Amino acid sequence: AQSVTQLGSHVSVSEGALVLLRCNYSSSVPPYLFWYVQYPNQGLQLLLKYTSAATLVKGINGFEAEFKKSETSFHLTKPSAHMSDAAEYFCAVTPLSGGYNKLIFGAGTRLAVHP
Amino acid sequence: EPEVTQTPSHQVTQMGQEVILRCVPISNHLYFYWYRQILGQKVEFLVSFYNNEISEKSEIFDDQFSVERPDGSNFTLKIRSTKLEDSAMYFCASSESLNTEAFFGQGTRLTVV
């Protein structure tokens, strides 16, 4: 069965620093990959998605992620953290067949941004 | 901006009671989903629903659970006889089609006591 591993349940960065949130998937066939963000008391919001087009995917709020098949990774980055980026981030995967809303989520990474 | 709305935001119920969690998907969406997140655990897929029937469900979605679209706007998740382990955040989502982005609601926190 497919699974998603997010390394680091909590990540803390200073404002202006690089954000790197790690995600590895297990799949014999490259899946569709997603990053969602959850701000306090809000629902899950799609940040970006990889659906077998360009390997470097740009999303909202300055985030981007790179699909690396050789490493089975889809890490999320942002060059310069902002206080408003503090939230929980979820990596998710879905198989190519059957539609891409039967999502398998990682455990989530809570990002804290300090002044 | 259109959004998925869920009610109530928090529900407390006694073990063994039936609960209905309500969702209003985005109006032109055709696919509907329920996910749940037990505190401290991963968000898990429960069920997908299309054309008035379940299209896919997970192992979690046993006979205690049911979904319904009782009218043109609501999408409900019913838990027939709640257990303590049903305590979780339940997310509703909807999408235009099978291969377009799902939009999630804010969730309903269900607490079973």
PDB file of C-alpha atoms in Angstrom:
ATOM      1  CA  ALA A   1       0.000   0.000   0.000  1.00  0.00           C
ATOM      2  CA  GLN A   2       1.126   3.511  -0.649  1.00  0.00           C
ATOM      3  CA  SER A   3       2.374   5.634   2.200  1.00  0.00           C
ATOM      4  CA  VAL A   4       3.743   9.083   2.806  1.00  0.00           C
ATOM      5  CA  THR A   5       6.417   9.982   5.311  1.00  0.00           C
ATOM      6  CA  GLN A   6       6.973  13.507   6.505  1.00  0.00           C
ATOM      7  CA  LEU A   7      10.252  13.866   8.328  1.00  0.00           C
ATOM      8  CA  GLY A   8       9.926  16.163  11.308  1.00  0.00           C
ATOM      9  CA  SER A   9       6.617  16.715  13.047  1.00  0.00           C
ATOM     10  CA  HIS A  10       7.747  20.195  14.068  1.00  0.00           C
ATOM     11  CA  VAL A  11       9.986  22.590  12.175  1.00  0.00           C
ATOM     12  CA  SER A  12      10.979  25.989  13.490  1.00  0.00           C
ATOM     13  CA  VAL A  13      12.589  28.715  11.390  1.00  0.00           C
ATOM     14  CA  SER A  14      13.342  32.386  11.751  1.00  0.00           C
ATOM     15  CA  GLU A  15      11.467  34.925   9.695  1.00  0.00           C
ATOM     16  CA  GLY A  16      13.302  35.359   6.392  1.00  0.00           C
ATOM     17  CA  ALA A  17      14.979  31.955   6.572  1.00  0.00           C
ATOM     18  CA  LEU A  18      14.580  29.099   4.130  1.00  0.00           C
ATOM     19  CA  VAL A  19      11.673  26.751   4.751  1.00  0.00           C
ATOM     20  CA  LEU A  20      12.232  23.088   3.909  1.00  0.00           C
ATOM     21  CA  LEU A  21       9.566  20.534   4.717  1.00  0.00           C
ATOM     22  CA  ARG A  22      10.358  16.969   3.734  1.00  0.00           C
ATOM     23  CA  CYS A  23       8.077  14.410   2.161  1.00  0.00           C
ATOM     24  CA  ASN A  24       8.895  10.946   0.863  1.00  0.00           C
ATOM     25  CA  TYR A  25       6.427   8.594  -0.725  1.00  0.00           C
ATOM     26  CA  SER A  26       6.431   4.886  -1.337  1.00  0.00           C
ATOM     27  CA  SER A  27       5.092   3.885  -4.691  1.00  0.00           C
ATOM     28  CA  SER A  28       6.313   1.723  -7.511  1.00  0.00           C
ATOM     29  CA  VAL A  29       4.541   4.002  -9.964  1.00  0.00           C
ATOM     30  CA  PRO A  30       4.975   7.786  -9.725  1.00  0.00           C
ATOM     31  CA  PRO A  31       1.786   9.032  -8.122  1.00  0.00           C
ATOM     32  CA  TYR A  32       0.096  12.382  -8.003  1.00  0.00           C
ATOM     33  CA  LEU A  33       1.533  14.386  -5.103  1.00  0.00           C
ATOM     34  CA  PHE A  34       0.109  17.275  -3.142  1.00  0.00           C
ATOM     35  CA  TRP A  35       0.940  19.683  -0.382  1.00  0.00           C
ATOM     36  CA  TYR A  36      -1.885  21.028   1.752  1.00  0.00           C
ATOM     37  CA  VAL A  37      -1.721  23.693   4.444  1.00  0.00           C
ATOM     38  CA  GLN A  38      -3.966  24.014   7.461  1.00  0.00           C
ATOM     39  CA  TYR A  39      -4.049  27.325   9.267  1.00  0.00           C
ATOM     40  CA  PRO A  40      -5.444  27.355  12.801  1.00  0.00           C
ATOM     41  CA  ASN A  41      -9.188  26.703  12.887  1.00  0.00           C
ATOM     42  CA  GLN A  42      -9.377  26.387   9.117  1.00  0.00           C
ATOM     43  CA  GLY A  43      -9.759  23.593   6.613  1.00  0.00           C
ATOM     44  CA  LEU A  44      -7.117  22.055   4.390  1.00  0.00           C
ATOM     45  CA  GLN A  45      -6.025  24.316   1.550  1.00  0.00           C
ATOM     46  CA  LEU A  46      -4.177  23.069  -1.494  1.00  0.00           C
ATOM     47  CA  LEU A  47      -0.726  24.671  -1.818  1.00  0.00           C
ATOM     48  CA  LEU A  48       0.447  22.854  -4.922  1.00  0.00           C
ATOM     49  CA  LYS A  49       0.237  19.588  -6.800  1.00  0.00           C
ATOM     50  CA  TYR A  50       2.377  17.398  -9.030  1.00  0.00           C
ATOM     51  CA  THR A  51       0.527  15.501 -11.744  1.00  0.00           C
ATOM     52  CA  SER A  52       3.368  14.258 -13.956  1.00  0.00           C
ATOM     53  CA  ALA A  53       4.022  17.491 -15.813  1.00  0.00           C
ATOM     54  CA  ALA A  54       6.940  19.699 -14.736  1.00  0.00           C
ATOM     55  CA  THR A  55       8.967  18.280 -11.862  1.00  0.00           C
ATOM     56  CA  LEU A  56       9.335  21.684 -10.217  1.00  0.00           C
ATOM     57  CA  VAL A  57       5.928  22.835  -9.142  1.00  0.00           C
ATOM     58  CA  LYS A  58       5.128  26.337  -7.992  1.00  0.00           C
ATOM     59  CA  GLY A  59       2.258  26.934  -5.630  1.00  0.00           C
ATOM     60  CA  ILE A  60       0.594  29.702  -3.743  1.00  0.00           C
ATOM     61  CA  ASN A  61       2.254  32.010  -1.211  1.00  0.00           C
ATOM     62  CA  GLY A  62       5.730  31.554  -2.711  1.00  0.00           C
ATOM     63  CA  PHE A  63       5.983  27.834  -2.014  1.00  0.00           C
ATOM     64  CA  GLU A  64       7.368  25.329  -4.471  1.00  0.00           C
ATOM     65  CA  ALA A  65       8.161  21.627  -4.477  1.00  0.00           C
ATOM     66  CA  GLU A  66      10.343  19.410  -6.601  1.00  0.00           C
ATOM     67  CA  PHE A  67       9.405  15.884  -7.585  1.00  0.00           C
ATOM     68  CA  LYS A  68      12.480  13.636  -7.538  1.00  0.00           C
ATOM     69  CA  LYS A  69      11.644  10.157  -8.706  1.00  0.00           C
ATOM     70  CA  SER A  70      15.103   8.779  -7.912  1.00  0.00           C
ATOM     71  CA  GLU A  71      14.706   9.862  -4.300  1.00  0.00           C
ATOM     72  CA  THR A  72      10.914   9.270  -4.105  1.00  0.00           C
ATOM     73  CA  SER A  73      10.687  12.737  -2.607  1.00  0.00           C
ATOM     74  CA  PHE A  74       8.517  15.810  -2.946  1.00  0.00           C
ATOM     75  CA  HIS A  75       9.996  18.330  -0.522  1.00  0.00           C
ATOM     76  CA  LEU A  76       8.323  21.697  -0.013  1.00  0.00           C
ATOM     77  CA  THR A  77      10.425  24.844   0.055  1.00  0.00           C
ATOM     78  CA  LYS A  78      10.069  28.572   0.395  1.00  0.00           C
ATOM     79  CA  PRO A  79      13.107  30.853   0.127  1.00  0.00           C
ATOM     80  CA  SER A  80      12.058  33.282   2.847  1.00  0.00           C
ATOM     81  CA  ALA A  81       9.664  32.442   5.666  1.00  0.00           C
ATOM     82  CA  HIS A  82       7.008  34.872   6.751  1.00  0.00           C
ATOM     83  CA  MET A  83       5.217  34.918  10.072  1.00  0.00           C
ATOM     84  CA  SER A  84       1.970  34.149   8.273  1.00  0.00           C
ATOM     85  CA  ASP A  85       3.422  30.815   7.073  1.00  0.00           C
ATOM     86  CA  ALA A  86       3.017  29.350  10.554  1.00  0.00           C
ATOM     87  CA  ALA A  87       0.628  26.446  10.037  1.00  0.00           C
ATOM     88  CA  GLU A  88       0.489  22.694   9.669  1.00  0.00           C
ATOM     89  CA  TYR A  89       1.570  21.280   6.329  1.00  0.00           C
ATOM     90  CA  PHE A  90       0.473  17.945   4.936  1.00  0.00           C
ATOM     91  CA  CYS A  91       1.969  15.999   2.081  1.00  0.00           C
ATOM     92  CA  ALA A  92      -0.464  13.670   0.312  1.00  0.00           C
ATOM     93  CA  VAL A  93      -0.328  11.123  -2.468  1.00  0.00           C
ATOM     94  CA  THR A  94      -2.815   9.380  -4.661  1.00  0.00           C
ATOM     95  CA  PRO A  95      -2.443   6.677  -7.294  1.00  0.00           C
ATOM     96  CA  LEU A  96      -2.707   7.560 -10.974  1.00  0.00           C
ATOM     97  CA  SER A  97      -5.846   5.497 -11.386  1.00  0.00           C
ATOM     98  CA  GLY A  98      -9.078   5.990  -9.542  1.00  0.00           C
ATOM     99  CA  GLY A  99      -9.048   9.735  -9.363  1.00  0.00           C
ATOM    100  CA  TYR A 100      -6.854  11.933  -7.304  1.00  0.00           C
ATOM    101  CA  ASN A 101      -9.074  12.703  -4.378  1.00  0.00           C
ATOM    102  CA  LYS A 102      -8.657   9.449  -2.498  1.00  0.00           C
ATOM    103  CA  LEU A 103      -5.726  11.043  -0.750  1.00  0.00           C
ATOM    104  CA  ILE A 104      -3.220   9.330   1.500  1.00  0.00           C
ATOM    105  CA  PHE A 105      -1.836  11.905   3.889  1.00  0.00           C
ATOM    106  CA  GLY A 106       1.387  12.160   5.783  1.00  0.00           C
ATOM    107  CA  ALA A 107       1.354  12.853   9.492  1.00  0.00           C
ATOM    108  CA  GLY A 108       1.877  16.557   8.984  1.00  0.00           C
ATOM    109  CA  THR A 109       4.613  19.024   9.885  1.00  0.00           C
ATOM    110  CA  ARG A 110       3.861  21.975  12.109  1.00  0.00           C
ATOM    111  CA  LEU A 111       5.863  24.994  10.990  1.00  0.00           C
ATOM    112  CA  ALA A 112       6.674  27.695  13.529  1.00  0.00           C
ATOM    113  CA  VAL A 113       8.172  30.987  12.370  1.00  0.00           C
ATOM    114  CA  HIS A 114      10.020  33.146  14.882  1.00  0.00           C
ATOM    115  CA  PRO A 115      10.744  36.869  14.534  1.00  0.00           C
TER     116      PRO A 115
ATOM    117  CA  GLU B   1     -14.965  32.646  -3.177  1.00  0.00           C
ATOM    118  CA  PRO B   2     -17.009  29.456  -3.027  1.00  0.00           C
ATOM    119  CA  GLU B   3     -16.272  27.257  -0.047  1.00  0.00           C
ATOM    120  CA  VAL B   4     -17.290  24.028   1.587  1.00  0.00           C
ATOM    121  CA  THR B   5     -19.107  24.649   4.847  1.00  0.00           C
ATOM    122  CA  GLN B   6     -19.515  22.183   7.680  1.00  0.00           C
ATOM    123  CA  THR B   7     -21.827  22.248  10.660  1.00  0.00           C
ATOM    124  CA  PRO B   8     -21.509  22.080  13.559  1.00  0.00           C
ATOM    125  CA  SER B   9     -17.903  23.080  14.175  1.00  0.00           C
ATOM    126  CA  HIS B  10     -17.852  21.037  17.370  1.00  0.00           C
ATOM    127  CA  GLN B  11     -20.201  18.301  18.532  1.00  0.00           C
ATOM    128  CA  VAL B  12     -20.162  16.404  21.786  1.00  0.00           C
ATOM    129  CA  THR B  13     -22.174  13.218  22.005  1.00  0.00           C
ATOM    130  CA  GLN B  14     -22.582  10.317  24.353  1.00  0.00           C
ATOM    131  CA  MET B  15     -21.277   6.909  23.415  1.00  0.00           C
ATOM    132  CA  GLY B  16     -23.931   4.890  21.616  1.00  0.00           C
ATOM    133  CA  GLN B  17     -25.758   7.901  20.271  1.00  0.00           C
ATOM    134  CA  GLU B  18     -26.268   8.631  16.594  1.00  0.00           C
ATOM    135  CA  VAL B  19     -24.673  11.718  15.118  1.00  0.00           C
ATOM    136  CA  ILE B  20     -25.089  13.422  11.780  1.00  0.00           C
ATOM    137  CA  LEU B  21     -22.369  15.674  10.486  1.00  0.00           C
ATOM    138  CA  ARG B  22     -23.452  18.093   7.833  1.00  0.00           C
ATOM    139  CA  CYS B  23     -21.672  19.589   4.874  1.00  0.00           C
ATOM    140  CA  VAL B  24     -22.639  21.948   2.098  1.00  0.00           C
ATOM    141  CA  PRO B  25     -20.296  21.300  -0.839  1.00  0.00           C
ATOM    142  CA  ILE B  26     -19.496  23.866  -3.498  1.00  0.00           C
ATOM    143  CA  SER B  27     -22.571  24.166  -5.669  1.00  0.00           C
ATOM    144  CA  ASN B  28     -21.261  22.976  -9.058  1.00  0.00           C
ATOM    145  CA  HIS B  29     -19.224  20.121  -7.612  1.00  0.00           C
ATOM    146  CA  LEU B  30     -20.215  16.550  -8.332  1.00  0.00           C
ATOM    147  CA  TYR B  31     -17.872  14.497  -6.154  1.00  0.00           C
ATOM    148  CA  PHE B  32     -18.019  14.515  -2.376  1.00  0.00           C
ATOM    149  CA  TYR B  33     -15.731  13.085   0.260  1.00  0.00           C
ATOM    150  CA  TRP B  34     -15.349  12.566   3.966  1.00  0.00           C
ATOM    151  CA  TYR B  35     -12.011  12.347   5.728  1.00  0.00           C
ATOM    152  CA  ARG B  36     -11.225  12.174   9.407  1.00  0.00           C
ATOM    153  CA  GLN B  37      -8.259  12.978  11.619  1.00  0.00           C
ATOM    154  CA  ILE B  38      -7.987  11.414  15.031  1.00  0.00           C
ATOM    155  CA  LEU B  39      -6.051  13.711  17.332  1.00  0.00           C
ATOM    156  CA  GLY B  40      -2.339  13.296  16.766  1.00  0.00           C
ATOM    157  CA  GLN B  41      -2.817  10.972  13.805  1.00  0.00           C
ATOM    158  CA  LYS B  42      -2.945  11.260  10.040  1.00  0.00           C
ATOM    159  CA  VAL B  43      -5.843  12.546   7.980  1.00  0.00           C
ATOM    160  CA  GLU B  44      -7.575   9.422   6.645  1.00  0.00           C
ATOM    161  CA  PHE B  45      -9.886   8.930   3.684  1.00  0.00           C
ATOM    162  CA  LEU B  46     -13.296   7.576   4.622  1.00  0.00           C
ATOM    163  CA  VAL B  47     -15.535   7.651   1.581  1.00  0.00           C
ATOM    164  CA  SER B  48     -16.207   9.222  -1.790  1.00  0.00           C
ATOM    165  CA  PHE B  49     -19.667   9.791  -3.226  1.00  0.00           C
ATOM    166  CA  TYR B  50     -20.841  10.476  -6.748  1.00  0.00           C
ATOM    167  CA  ASN B  51     -24.144  10.331  -8.540  1.00  0.00           C
ATOM    168  CA  ASN B  52     -25.967   9.490  -5.329  1.00  0.00           C
ATOM    169  CA  GLU B  53     -23.911   6.491  -4.468  1.00  0.00           C
ATOM    170  CA  ILE B  54     -20.680   5.573  -2.764  1.00  0.00           C
ATOM    171  CA  SER B  55     -17.899   5.295  -5.318  1.00  0.00           C
ATOM    172  CA  GLU B  56     -15.170   4.215  -2.930  1.00  0.00           C
ATOM    173  CA  LYS B  57     -14.760   3.630   0.778  1.00  0.00           C
ATOM    174  CA  SER B  58     -11.965   2.725   3.140  1.00  0.00           C
ATOM    175  CA  GLU B  59     -11.794  -0.062   5.688  1.00  0.00           C
ATOM    176  CA  ILE B  60     -12.668   2.463   8.369  1.00  0.00           C
ATOM    177  CA  PHE B  61     -16.057   3.099   6.758  1.00  0.00           C
ATOM    178  CA  ASP B  62     -17.914   0.150   8.218  1.00  0.00           C
ATOM    179  CA  ASP B  63     -21.635  -0.458   8.705  1.00  0.00           C
ATOM    180  CA  GLN B  64     -21.759   2.141  11.462  1.00  0.00           C
ATOM    181  CA  PHE B  65     -21.180   4.850   8.901  1.00  0.00           C
ATOM    182  CA  SER B  66     -23.438   6.055   6.130  1.00  0.00           C
ATOM    183  CA  VAL B  67     -23.520   9.009   3.789  1.00  0.00           C
ATOM    184  CA  GLU B  68     -26.373  10.704   2.093  1.00  0.00           C
ATOM    185  CA  ARG B  69     -27.168  13.623  -0.124  1.00  0.00           C
ATOM    186  CA  PRO B  70     -30.692  14.262   1.121  1.00  0.00           C
ATOM    187  CA  ASP B  71     -31.319  17.281  -1.073  1.00  0.00           C
ATOM    188  CA  GLY B  72     -29.523  19.277  -3.722  1.00  0.00           C
ATOM    189  CA  SER B  73     -27.170  21.025  -1.340  1.00  0.00           C
ATOM    190  CA  ASN B  74     -26.327  18.961   1.738  1.00  0.00           C
ATOM    191  CA  PHE B  75     -24.018  15.999   2.114  1.00  0.00           C
ATOM    192  CA  THR B  76     -24.166  14.195   5.428  1.00  0.00           C
ATOM    193  CA  LEU B  77     -22.139  11.642   7.337  1.00  0.00           C
ATOM    194  CA  LYS B  78     -24.073   9.589   9.865  1.00  0.00           C
ATOM    195  CA  ILE B  79     -22.481   7.517  12.576  1.00  0.00           C
ATOM    196  CA  ARG B  80     -25.144   5.158  13.873  1.00  0.00           C
ATOM    197  CA  SER B  81     -23.854   4.281  17.329  1.00  0.00           C
ATOM    198  CA  THR B  82     -20.819   6.305  18.278  1.00  0.00           C
ATOM    199  CA  LYS B  83     -17.829   4.828  20.031  1.00  0.00           C
ATOM    200  CA  LEU B  84     -15.126   6.623  21.974  1.00  0.00           C
ATOM    201  CA  GLU B  85     -12.693   5.938  19.133  1.00  0.00           C
ATOM    202  CA  ASP B  86     -14.905   7.878  16.711  1.00  0.00           C
ATOM    203  CA  SER B  87     -13.716  11.070  18.393  1.00  0.00           C
ATOM    204  CA  ALA B  88     -11.905  12.954  15.651  1.00  0.00           C
ATOM    205  CA  MET B  89     -11.983  15.927  13.319  1.00  0.00           C
ATOM    206  CA  TYR B  90     -14.149  15.096  10.322  1.00  0.00           C
ATOM    207  CA  PHE B  91     -13.473  16.921   7.069  1.00  0.00           C
ATOM    208  CA  CYS B  92     -15.861  17.145   4.157  1.00  0.00           C
ATOM    209  CA  ALA B  93     -14.522  17.903   0.689  1.00  0.00           C
ATOM    210  CA  SER B  94     -15.887  18.300  -2.801  1.00  0.00           C
ATOM    211  CA  SER B  95     -14.515  18.464  -6.332  1.00  0.00           C
ATOM    212  CA  GLU B  96     -15.845  19.258  -9.785  1.00  0.00           C
ATOM    213  CA  SER B  97     -14.625  16.023 -11.250  1.00  0.00           C
ATOM    214  CA  LEU B  98     -12.591  12.949 -10.392  1.00  0.00           C
ATOM    215  CA  ASN B  99      -9.311  14.574 -11.364  1.00  0.00           C
ATOM    216  CA  THR B 100      -9.674  18.116 -10.134  1.00  0.00           C
ATOM    217  CA  GLU B 101      -8.716  19.625  -6.832  1.00  0.00           C
ATOM    218  CA  ALA B 102     -10.800  18.801  -3.787  1.00  0.00           C
ATOM    219  CA  PHE B 103     -11.799  21.725  -1.621  1.00  0.00           C
ATOM    220  CA  PHE B 104     -12.015  20.993   2.084  1.00  0.00           C
ATOM    221  CA  GLY B 105     -14.299  22.370   4.733  1.00  0.00           C
ATOM    222  CA  GLN B 106     -13.116  23.611   8.123  1.00  0.00           C
ATOM    223  CA  GLY B 107     -14.011  20.353   9.799  1.00  0.00           C
ATOM    224  CA  THR B 108     -16.315  19.212  12.567  1.00  0.00           C
ATOM    225  CA  ARG B 109     -14.668  18.156  15.790  1.00  0.00           C
ATOM    226  CA  LEU B 110     -16.613  15.216  17.170  1.00  0.00           C
ATOM    227  CA  THR B 111     -16.077  14.312  20.799  1.00  0.00           C
ATOM    228  CA  VAL B 112     -17.631  11.100  22.074  1.00  0.00           C
ATOM    229  CA  VAL B 113     -17.895  10.860  25.859  1.00  0.00           C
TER     230      VAL B 113
END
